Amino acid sequence: MTKGSINVSVENIFPLIKKFLYSDHEIFLRELISNGTDATLKLKHLTSIGESKSEYGNPQIEVKIDKEGKKLHIIDQGLGMTAEEVEKYINQVAFSGAEEFLDKYKDSAQDSGIIGHFGLGFYSAFMVAEKVEIITKSHTGAEAAHWTCDGSPEFTLEPSDKADRGTEIILHIAEDSTEFLEEQRISALLNKYNKFMPIPIKFGTKEINDPDFTPETTTDAEGKETTEPHKQITVDNIINNPNPAWTKQPTELEAEDYKGFYRELYPMQFEEPLFHIHLNVDYPFNLTGILYFPKMTNDMNMQKDKIQLYQNQVYVTDNVEGIVPEFLTMLRGVIDSPDIPLNVSRSYLQADGAVKKISSYITRKVADKLKSLFNSNREDFEAKWDDIKIVIEYGMLSEEKFFEKADAFALYPSVDGKFYTYEELYNKTKANQTDKDGKLVILYASNKDQQHSYIEAAKAKGYEVLMLDSPIVSHLIQKLESSKENISFARVDGDHIDNLIKKEETTISKLTEEQQTTLDTLLKEVVPSEKFTVQLEAMDSDASPFIITQPEFMRRMKEMQQTGGGGGMNMFGNMPEIYNLIVNTNSPLVGDILEADSKESKERLITQSLDLARLSQGLLKGEELTNFIKRSYEMIK
């Protein structure tokens, strides 16, 4: 038997490991199973090139709980180690970076870094164990070895009678970590971290129907049939799928395979994904994965963290910020890359060059897939637009390269249910909706019901009105106005239609200047100035007599602030709602107001007309609405 001290100059490193390695001690199981997987895959390689004395066979990794003995066993059938290799890999190499590790992370425990980077993966066991044993036998057939360490730098190393190739790690669970002796806890961890590991992982057994058993049906004297019950057999409970869909080539998979994998990833998600994107690149970095577009809503605060990040089929995290462009964190699926370290701090990720390339690649790949889907089946793409637009619009705002590519597939729906690309929209509206200054004005609505009268007024002039109702539309149109030449967007209720798209011809007012002054004075006496700015406009006589609008700039700035942005102009968010009241001087009703026989009649007509305009905009509420209804009944009588 050999005794000795682990090669480390820092005394009592184990308490420091326990404290600093991770804020979350459950990681130990992932690390130890990853080591077992590596040992098995290395054996597979050596066997394939004829450098192993043993057959590869069908190895698996087994996790066993001994609750009574307070032990957790992780057993692999991989490469195994000789006593010399244990001495080299466990006692020396593991701690070559220990001092560097402590220097780097003792002041930032919660954001601590990379176990594997410092060769400390195995020692994560001491986060939950007071003593750890390794019983291992090498594939070379050398004598088995038994290593024991109780959490101090002292260890023992002696021969073992282990007959089978591979390594068994026995964790004597510490008193403060007995949760890891519970079957439910270990099962949950295996499902979280090891669901798609490339080597089968056994955790206990389960009963299944015997596939080779055919139940017999017998008939009694009365002719009643009885079928004997299925025969149950006990089999290993393999908790993982070693060959998940993303490890295969797209040509090997059918549409149903992608849907099946989605259900495997999200068993509690009952809606089918709209479509998927299979990522597969081996240069200038390695990356595989499948991303799914689920049905989206207009809720910008929807749950993110649905994409799972793996490194060689080992689960790392579902916080993929920095790796996946932010606008795509609303998607679901899996990304697997050996080029992303298993355990990294956020700042490390954001600064890493490979990670930035991966993010750019994913952006490009998603844009290409969207273009392909649009080109191959435009009708289907249009049908799904409402469910995916929030992601695409967010991408256009946040990623310049995506914005450039989006011209090929971003859609602009009209209130009549037609869909245009930007180029189609431009060509459709240029002739009719260019104003007297040569600027193309693109009209849009955000609510068909509330803005119905304004939409109809625009359509009466042959104008196209878009339906843009996402929460970030103000940001998006700001971006489009600054990126495209000589265009502006105007919401249909932002002003009277003739003011939104000003043409050369003007309508002459039927009122004299004196009448207009009288009308203006009358209106300002009745209309509350803190809520409305009064404008007299000469319009068609059949246009509405009173129209309420909200200035485009003011409304847009307030909306942008509500969803973040707006140039930091907080004053817009705090300002009261002020509307324009446009009064049509050519309306017969306005003539009636001026000709009314008493001041009281004039004021009543103005109040009633104003309230009708407010009612059409949903601005009449509470006591004012009650009074309006009462007054209307009186007028009917």
XYZ file of C-alpha atoms in Angstrom:
637
model
C 0.000 0.000 0.000
C 1.203 3.494 -0.837
C 0.531 6.501 1.329
C 1.309 10.068 0.460
C 0.201 13.641 0.080
C -1.422 15.063 -3.010
C 0.906 17.349 -4.903
C -0.458 20.696 -3.783
C 1.284 23.489 -1.968
C -1.867 25.075 -0.591
C -2.871 23.463 2.728
C -6.446 22.323 3.202
C -7.529 22.856 -0.393
C -10.603 20.672 -0.007
C -12.631 23.076 2.149
C -11.749 25.758 -0.412
C -12.931 23.553 -3.268
C -16.189 23.002 -1.447
C -16.624 26.708 -0.917
C -15.391 28.148 -4.212
C -15.857 25.693 -7.055
C -19.555 26.283 -7.597
C -22.443 27.914 -5.875
C -24.379 24.821 -6.941
C -22.939 21.573 -5.588
C -25.156 19.355 -7.726
C -22.671 19.822 -10.596
C -20.486 17.031 -9.094
C -22.677 14.331 -10.669
C -22.377 15.841 -14.132
C -18.584 16.067 -13.741
C -18.140 12.463 -12.608
C -20.447 11.047 -15.282
C -18.655 13.193 -17.884
C -15.336 11.664 -16.763
C -16.829 8.174 -17.097
C -18.145 9.030 -20.559
C -14.732 10.364 -21.640
C -13.054 7.175 -20.398
C -15.539 5.056 -22.353
C -15.202 7.058 -25.583
C -11.409 6.968 -25.332
C -11.578 3.183 -24.993
C -13.796 3.050 -28.085
C -11.156 4.964 -30.030
C -8.262 2.799 -28.797
C -10.216 -0.372 -29.628
C -10.924 0.909 -33.140
C -7.211 1.433 -33.815
C -6.195 -1.870 -32.160
C -4.474 -0.409 -29.103
C -6.641 -1.993 -26.414
C -6.318 -5.523 -25.052
C -10.030 -5.766 -24.241
C -13.161 -5.839 -26.373
C -15.212 -2.634 -26.374
C -18.550 -4.485 -26.087
C -21.646 -2.463 -25.087
C -20.414 -0.448 -22.113
C -22.679 1.642 -19.920
C -22.332 3.878 -16.892
C -24.211 2.921 -13.738
C -25.280 5.172 -10.878
C -26.202 3.389 -7.624
C -27.425 4.692 -4.276
C -26.576 2.885 -1.030
C -28.796 4.861 1.331
C -28.016 2.723 4.375
C -24.255 2.977 3.854
C -24.584 6.679 2.880
C -22.728 6.001 -0.357
C -23.207 6.961 -4.006
C -21.503 4.817 -6.678
C -20.652 5.918 -10.239
C -19.388 2.935 -12.238
C -18.087 2.977 -15.806
C -16.752 0.242 -18.103
C -14.289 2.497 -19.849
C -10.537 2.840 -20.081
C -9.736 2.313 -16.395
C -6.374 3.259 -14.810
C -3.269 1.539 -13.537
C -1.852 2.494 -10.123
C 0.761 4.607 -11.920
C -1.968 6.434 -13.853
C -3.928 7.095 -10.665
C -0.755 8.556 -9.172
C -0.223 10.700 -12.266
C -3.754 11.852 -13.079
C -5.382 12.037 -9.663
C -2.537 12.991 -7.332
C -0.469 15.306 -9.492
C -2.090 16.721 -12.622
C -5.343 17.557 -10.895
C -3.710 20.130 -8.688
C -1.128 21.588 -11.023
C -3.436 24.584 -11.388
C -4.730 24.721 -7.829
C -2.885 27.836 -6.748
C -3.830 29.638 -9.966
C -7.428 28.601 -9.385
C -7.486 29.982 -5.861
C -5.774 33.211 -6.834
C -8.236 33.778 -9.622
C -11.484 32.860 -7.931
C -11.224 33.313 -4.155
C -12.702 36.824 -4.441
C -15.506 35.943 -6.866
C -16.890 32.636 -5.701
C -20.336 33.014 -7.224
C -19.016 33.668 -10.716
C -16.318 31.041 -10.454
C -14.971 29.486 -13.525
C -13.912 26.329 -15.050
C -13.355 23.065 -13.211
C -12.151 21.269 -16.317
C -9.842 24.146 -17.181
C -7.851 23.471 -14.026
C -8.154 19.665 -14.121
C -10.420 19.754 -11.090
C -13.446 17.842 -12.455
C -12.937 14.744 -10.327
C -12.399 16.767 -7.163
C -15.878 18.280 -7.411
C -16.823 15.038 -5.594
C -15.470 16.580 -2.386
C -18.176 19.244 -2.526
C -20.639 16.590 -1.318
C -18.470 13.738 0.051
C -16.388 13.445 3.223
C -14.444 10.528 1.705
C -13.967 9.372 -1.892
C -12.737 5.997 -3.162
C -11.605 5.049 -6.670
C -11.497 1.362 -7.595
C -10.160 1.006 -11.119
C -8.808 -1.601 -13.530
C -7.051 -0.663 -16.754
C -7.969 -1.966 -20.206
C -4.359 -3.100 -20.457
C -5.046 -5.897 -17.974
C -2.700 -4.452 -15.300
C -3.456 -5.009 -11.621
C -6.437 -3.060 -10.320
C -5.887 -0.139 -7.924
C -7.825 1.240 -4.952
C -7.371 4.942 -4.028
C -8.901 6.540 -0.941
C -8.894 10.137 0.282
C -10.796 11.635 3.190
C -10.781 15.257 2.109
C -7.346 16.140 3.394
C -4.232 16.152 1.200
C -3.418 12.598 2.453
C -4.398 9.580 0.332
C -3.828 5.804 0.277
C -3.253 3.742 -2.870
C -3.275 -0.080 -2.745
C -3.980 -3.059 -5.026
C -7.604 -4.154 -5.562
C -9.252 -7.433 -6.545
C -11.586 -5.710 -9.064
C -11.936 -8.095 -12.004
C -13.803 -5.990 -14.559
C -12.347 -3.218 -16.702
C -13.374 0.323 -15.809
C -13.632 2.654 -12.817
C -15.924 2.764 -9.813
C -16.070 5.973 -7.790
C -17.600 5.690 -4.326
C -18.706 8.885 -2.609
C -19.239 8.713 1.147
C -21.841 11.458 1.300
C -21.281 14.177 3.912
C -23.926 14.984 6.527
C -24.791 18.314 4.884
C -25.370 16.658 1.492
C -27.649 13.689 2.259
C -30.125 14.987 -0.343
C -27.870 13.192 -2.863
C -28.862 9.840 -1.335
C -32.494 10.383 -2.396
C -33.543 8.497 -5.523
C -35.810 11.328 -6.687
C -33.008 13.910 -6.385
C -30.484 11.822 -8.331
C -33.090 10.917 -10.938
C -33.883 14.626 -11.456
C -30.162 15.466 -11.830
C -29.571 12.662 -14.319
C -32.546 13.862 -16.326
C -31.272 17.462 -16.229
C -27.580 16.964 -17.018
C -27.259 13.554 -18.651
C -30.426 13.108 -20.693
C -28.514 12.975 -23.977
C -25.075 11.662 -22.948
C -23.505 9.490 -25.679
C -23.074 6.417 -23.408
C -26.114 4.609 -21.902
C -26.585 5.488 -18.216
C -28.244 2.943 -15.944
C -30.070 4.025 -12.806
C -31.824 1.070 -11.196
C -34.242 -1.218 -12.988
C -37.828 -1.086 -14.210
C -40.614 -3.506 -15.066
C -41.798 -3.741 -18.674
C -44.033 -6.080 -20.663
C -42.041 -8.998 -22.077
C -41.876 -8.324 -25.839
C -41.374 -12.064 -26.551
C -44.433 -13.130 -24.582
C -47.726 -13.742 -26.398
C -50.720 -13.863 -24.011
C -52.964 -16.908 -24.463
C -56.726 -16.632 -24.632
C -58.759 -19.470 -23.121
C -62.490 -20.186 -23.295
C -64.358 -21.695 -20.326
C -67.360 -24.076 -20.453
C -69.785 -21.162 -20.752
C -67.907 -19.745 -23.742
C -66.411 -16.830 -21.823
C -62.957 -15.795 -23.075
C -60.127 -14.916 -20.694
C -56.778 -13.497 -21.745
C -53.892 -14.031 -19.379
C -52.084 -10.860 -18.210
C -48.887 -9.673 -19.844
C -45.726 -11.183 -18.467
C -43.498 -8.557 -16.824
C -39.711 -8.655 -16.994
C -37.107 -6.569 -15.182
C -34.720 -4.540 -17.343
C -32.050 -1.921 -16.773
C -33.514 1.566 -16.412
C -31.539 3.528 -19.031
C -32.305 7.173 -18.351
C -30.760 8.781 -21.449
C -31.013 8.882 -25.226
C -27.408 8.440 -26.441
C -28.304 9.372 -30.049
C -30.473 12.511 -29.936
C -31.737 14.076 -33.150
C -29.173 16.902 -33.240
C -26.275 14.410 -33.483
C -27.661 13.095 -36.772
C -27.490 14.535 -40.267
C -30.594 16.431 -41.489
C -30.876 13.871 -44.320
C -31.413 11.120 -41.723
C -34.424 12.838 -40.164
C -38.057 13.224 -41.194
C -40.477 15.956 -40.050
C -41.919 13.551 -37.460
C -38.413 12.966 -36.000
C -38.025 16.693 -35.353
C -41.469 16.871 -33.732
C -40.665 13.803 -31.630
C -37.416 15.362 -30.415
C -39.304 18.564 -29.499
C -41.634 16.467 -27.332
C -38.579 14.781 -25.802
C -37.087 18.169 -24.889
C -40.342 19.668 -23.638
C -42.652 16.868 -22.445
C -45.055 19.389 -20.866
C -45.370 21.490 -24.039
C -48.479 20.395 -25.911
C -48.392 22.783 -28.890
C -46.402 21.694 -31.910
C -43.538 23.987 -33.020
C -44.139 25.998 -36.190
C -40.870 24.968 -37.822
C -37.288 24.026 -36.998
C -33.776 25.007 -38.026
C -31.077 22.320 -38.009
C -27.618 23.764 -37.286
C -24.623 21.796 -38.522
C -21.202 23.395 -38.996
C -17.635 22.124 -38.589
C -15.653 25.181 -39.685
C -14.398 27.618 -38.361
C -15.848 26.037 -35.185
C -17.897 22.975 -34.346
C -21.585 23.489 -33.731
C -24.647 21.294 -34.029
C -28.169 21.806 -32.800
C -31.839 22.194 -33.594
C -33.780 25.389 -32.933
C -37.575 25.496 -32.934
C -39.926 28.423 -33.504
C -42.799 27.958 -31.058
C -46.034 29.935 -31.370
C -45.271 33.429 -30.138
C -47.424 36.055 -28.489
C -47.001 39.824 -28.374
C -45.739 39.492 -24.798
C -42.148 40.756 -24.730
C -41.715 39.345 -21.214
C -42.352 35.766 -22.262
C -40.238 33.116 -20.608
C -36.819 32.805 -22.155
C -34.155 30.248 -21.138
C -35.769 27.561 -23.279
C -32.703 26.797 -25.394
C -30.410 24.216 -23.818
C -26.646 24.432 -24.287
C -24.600 21.226 -24.426
C -20.915 20.439 -24.770
C -20.472 17.059 -26.470
C -23.957 16.010 -25.312
C -23.268 17.120 -21.717
C -25.802 19.672 -20.484
C -24.211 23.001 -19.542
C -26.958 25.592 -19.054
C -30.242 26.990 -20.317
C -28.956 30.544 -20.003
C -27.553 31.004 -23.499
C -27.257 34.785 -23.402
C -24.076 35.776 -25.235
C -23.977 32.584 -27.309
C -27.360 32.904 -28.989
C -28.300 36.404 -30.225
C -30.739 37.918 -27.750
C -33.658 38.042 -30.161
C -33.435 34.271 -30.625
C -33.511 33.473 -26.894
C -37.290 33.336 -27.326
C -36.844 30.187 -29.423
C -36.495 26.649 -28.080
C -34.155 23.780 -28.798
C -30.579 22.632 -28.340
C -27.129 23.934 -29.232
C -24.076 21.704 -28.803
C -20.529 22.923 -29.264
C -17.229 21.472 -27.986
C -15.768 24.964 -28.492
C -17.690 26.365 -25.522
C -16.118 25.491 -22.153
C -18.297 23.464 -19.775
C -18.163 26.003 -16.974
C -17.691 29.629 -17.779
C -18.365 32.964 -16.221
C -20.675 35.400 -18.041
C -17.865 37.888 -18.632
C -15.665 35.153 -20.095
C -18.393 34.182 -22.540
C -19.060 37.720 -23.694
C -15.379 38.319 -24.382
C -14.685 34.997 -26.101
C -13.984 35.258 -29.834
C -15.333 31.788 -30.698
C -18.591 32.545 -28.921
C -19.058 35.764 -30.922
C -18.526 33.824 -34.173
C -21.061 31.241 -33.059
C -23.615 33.991 -32.358
C -23.064 35.510 -35.832
C -23.348 32.088 -37.469
C -26.645 31.330 -35.736
C -28.040 34.731 -36.817
C -27.065 34.070 -40.432
C -28.368 30.506 -40.397
C -31.754 31.551 -38.982
C -32.082 34.340 -41.568
C -31.244 31.910 -44.399
C -33.788 29.383 -43.130
C -36.535 32.025 -42.889
C -35.794 33.151 -46.446
C -35.910 29.540 -47.643
C -39.247 28.891 -45.883
C -40.691 32.091 -47.356
C -39.544 31.231 -50.886
C -40.633 27.583 -50.772
C -44.121 28.122 -49.341
C -45.100 31.769 -49.046
C -48.733 30.980 -48.228
C -47.720 28.872 -45.210
C -45.200 31.520 -44.104
C -47.896 34.223 -44.244
C -50.235 32.018 -42.188
C -47.569 31.742 -39.476
C -46.537 35.394 -39.560
C -48.494 36.505 -36.500
C -46.880 33.724 -34.476
C -43.289 34.543 -35.448
C -43.274 38.279 -36.205
C -42.185 39.354 -32.704
C -38.908 37.418 -33.043
C -38.221 38.700 -36.556
C -39.047 42.319 -35.690
C -36.904 42.125 -32.551
C -34.074 40.688 -34.655
C -34.391 43.497 -37.196
C -34.008 46.002 -34.364
C -31.139 44.352 -32.522
C -28.935 42.740 -35.197
C -27.835 44.847 -38.173
C -26.927 41.823 -40.330
C -30.299 40.241 -39.645
C -32.013 43.542 -40.549
C -30.253 43.541 -43.929
C -31.257 39.944 -44.680
C -34.836 40.441 -43.410
C -35.845 42.437 -46.505
C -36.214 39.055 -48.200
C -38.807 37.654 -45.765
C -40.088 40.299 -43.308
C -43.758 40.907 -44.034
C -45.981 43.949 -43.746
C -49.632 42.870 -43.535
C -52.454 45.182 -44.592
C -55.743 45.674 -42.732
C -57.336 43.667 -45.567
C -55.179 40.605 -44.889
C -52.692 41.041 -47.753
C -48.975 40.581 -47.070
C -46.178 42.605 -48.645
C -42.405 42.463 -48.517
C -40.889 45.925 -48.155
C -40.107 46.079 -51.899
C -43.673 45.044 -52.807
C -45.096 47.602 -50.379
C -42.911 50.345 -51.805
C -43.935 49.566 -55.379
C -47.621 49.276 -54.426
C -47.858 52.627 -52.602
C -45.265 54.865 -54.268
C -47.522 56.355 -56.948
C -50.512 57.183 -54.733
C -48.997 57.822 -51.305
C -46.115 60.137 -52.127
C -46.773 63.595 -50.705
C -46.165 66.991 -52.314
C -42.559 66.995 -51.009
C -41.749 63.669 -52.719
C -41.802 61.596 -49.508
C -43.572 58.244 -49.457
C -45.975 58.078 -46.492
C -46.731 54.540 -45.302
C -49.987 54.428 -43.364
C -50.608 51.900 -40.617
C -53.174 51.005 -37.972
C -52.612 49.287 -34.639
C -56.234 48.374 -33.865
C -58.744 47.751 -36.644
C -61.805 48.278 -34.466
C -60.686 51.408 -32.621
C -59.305 53.053 -35.771
C -62.020 51.842 -38.161
C -63.259 55.284 -39.258
C -59.704 56.497 -39.955
C -58.901 53.332 -41.923
C -62.044 53.790 -44.022
C -61.159 57.448 -44.705
C -57.733 56.359 -45.970
C -59.124 53.525 -48.070
C -61.667 55.926 -49.619
C -58.680 57.726 -51.158
C -57.238 54.445 -52.452
C -54.491 54.331 -49.825
C -53.063 51.077 -48.474
C -53.165 50.771 -44.670
C -50.852 48.320 -42.894
C -51.765 46.414 -39.737
C -48.800 46.816 -37.368
C -49.696 45.891 -33.811
C -46.624 44.411 -32.117
C -45.381 46.109 -28.919
C -42.142 47.183 -30.599
C -43.672 48.629 -33.741
C -42.711 52.221 -32.805
C -39.059 51.165 -32.537
C -39.276 49.215 -35.790
C -40.730 52.036 -37.882
C -38.146 54.411 -36.423
C -35.467 51.975 -37.615
C -37.045 51.659 -41.071
C -37.368 55.445 -41.449
C -33.685 55.898 -40.662
C -32.578 53.012 -42.923
C -34.774 53.434 -45.993
C -34.661 56.490 -48.215
C -37.322 59.204 -48.199
C -40.112 57.425 -46.376
C -42.121 58.046 -43.230
C -44.718 56.042 -41.327
C -47.932 57.606 -40.055
C -50.625 55.942 -37.992
C -54.018 56.548 -39.578
C -55.420 58.267 -36.503
C -52.443 60.644 -36.243
C -54.219 63.404 -38.181
C -56.868 63.992 -40.791
C -56.005 61.898 -43.858
C -55.354 64.987 -46.016
C -52.793 66.150 -43.474
C -51.109 62.742 -43.220
C -50.409 62.712 -46.964
C -50.384 66.337 -48.070
C -51.035 66.871 -51.766
C -50.782 70.110 -53.781
C -54.502 70.752 -54.017
C -56.201 72.340 -51.013
C -59.885 72.431 -50.065
C -61.323 75.916 -49.641
C -63.286 76.641 -46.473
C -66.965 77.574 -46.794
C -66.646 79.838 -43.744
C -65.488 83.416 -43.884
C -62.543 84.474 -41.745
C -64.977 86.182 -39.355
C -67.048 83.004 -39.014
C -63.902 80.967 -38.390
C -62.848 83.365 -35.610
C -66.308 83.139 -34.022
C -66.223 79.320 -34.258
C -62.714 79.168 -32.787
C -63.784 81.322 -29.814
C -66.895 79.215 -29.232
C -64.925 75.959 -29.348
C -62.258 77.138 -26.935
C -64.898 78.141 -24.393
C -66.360 74.603 -24.394
C -63.478 72.249 -25.254
C -61.090 71.647 -22.283
C -57.709 73.116 -23.319
C -55.754 70.808 -20.988
C -56.943 67.819 -23.050
C -57.373 69.115 -26.605
C -55.659 71.434 -29.063
C -58.324 72.795 -31.448
C -57.534 72.967 -35.199
C -59.924 74.296 -37.848
C -59.491 72.460 -41.154
C -61.289 72.811 -44.501
C -62.114 69.252 -45.590
C -64.662 67.464 -47.757
C -68.181 68.273 -46.596
C -68.966 64.575 -46.065
C -65.932 64.046 -43.819
C -66.507 63.778 -40.058
C -67.274 67.152 -38.408
C -65.101 66.507 -35.337
C -62.025 64.251 -35.518
C -59.722 63.445 -32.587
C -56.104 62.606 -33.373
C -52.900 62.221 -31.410
C -49.681 63.687 -32.845
C -47.532 60.883 -34.333
C -44.254 62.043 -32.767
C -45.637 62.388 -29.235
C -47.536 59.101 -29.299
C -44.615 57.214 -30.804
C -42.169 58.502 -28.200
C -44.503 57.499 -25.363
C -44.925 54.017 -26.866
C -41.174 53.592 -27.337
C -40.582 54.481 -23.714
C -43.073 51.886 -22.550
C -41.094 49.144 -24.321
C -37.639 50.603 -23.593
C -35.939 53.238 -25.723
C -37.144 56.556 -27.014
C -33.754 58.196 -26.757
C -33.912 58.468 -22.988
C -36.535 61.243 -23.206
C -38.391 60.484 -19.984
C -40.412 63.669 -20.387
C -42.600 61.926 -22.959
C -43.555 59.159 -20.559
C -44.588 61.681 -17.920
C -46.512 64.088 -20.128
C -50.341 63.996 -19.981
C -52.260 62.689 -22.981
C -52.985 65.677 -25.254
C -55.042 65.187 -28.402
C -55.792 67.304 -31.444
C -59.440 68.136 -32.087
C -59.783 68.754 -35.815
C -63.010 70.571 -36.696
C -64.155 70.359 -40.325
C -65.249 73.875 -41.286
C -67.069 72.505 -44.368
C -69.267 70.089 -42.392
C -73.007 70.956 -42.404
C -73.026 70.329 -38.632
C -70.444 73.061 -38.078
C -72.723 75.403 -40.052
C -75.603 74.389 -37.780
C -73.514 75.206 -34.693
C -72.823 78.729 -35.969
C -76.492 79.271 -36.896
C -77.940 77.932 -33.626
C -80.294 80.497 -32.070
C -78.750 80.620 -28.594
C -75.348 80.324 -26.998
C -76.692 77.431 -24.923
C -77.729 75.550 -28.103
C -74.328 76.189 -29.675
C -72.511 74.857 -26.599
C -74.774 71.803 -26.383
C -74.098 70.925 -30.049
C -70.314 71.352 -29.526
C -70.363 69.215 -26.352
C -72.407 66.491 -28.054
C -70.174 66.484 -31.157
C -67.003 66.381 -29.048
C -68.359 63.514 -26.949
C -69.276 61.562 -30.098
C -65.706 61.997 -31.357
C -64.350 60.955 -27.951
C -66.676 57.953 -27.903
C -65.338 56.806 -31.283
C -61.815 56.834 -29.791
C -62.721 55.099 -26.535
C -61.929 58.300 -24.624
C -65.345 58.820 -23.063
C -65.553 57.147 -19.660
C -67.045 57.398 -16.182
C -69.254 60.373 -15.319
C -68.739 62.016 -18.724
C -70.030 58.878 -20.477
C -73.053 58.718 -18.139
C -73.876 62.382 -18.843
C -73.485 61.838 -22.603
C -75.934 58.922 -22.607
C -78.448 60.855 -20.510
C -78.118 63.910 -22.780
C -78.522 61.754 -25.918
C -81.801 60.294 -24.638
C -83.050 63.822 -23.905
C -82.221 64.871 -27.495
C -84.091 61.846 -28.901
C -87.189 62.817 -26.897
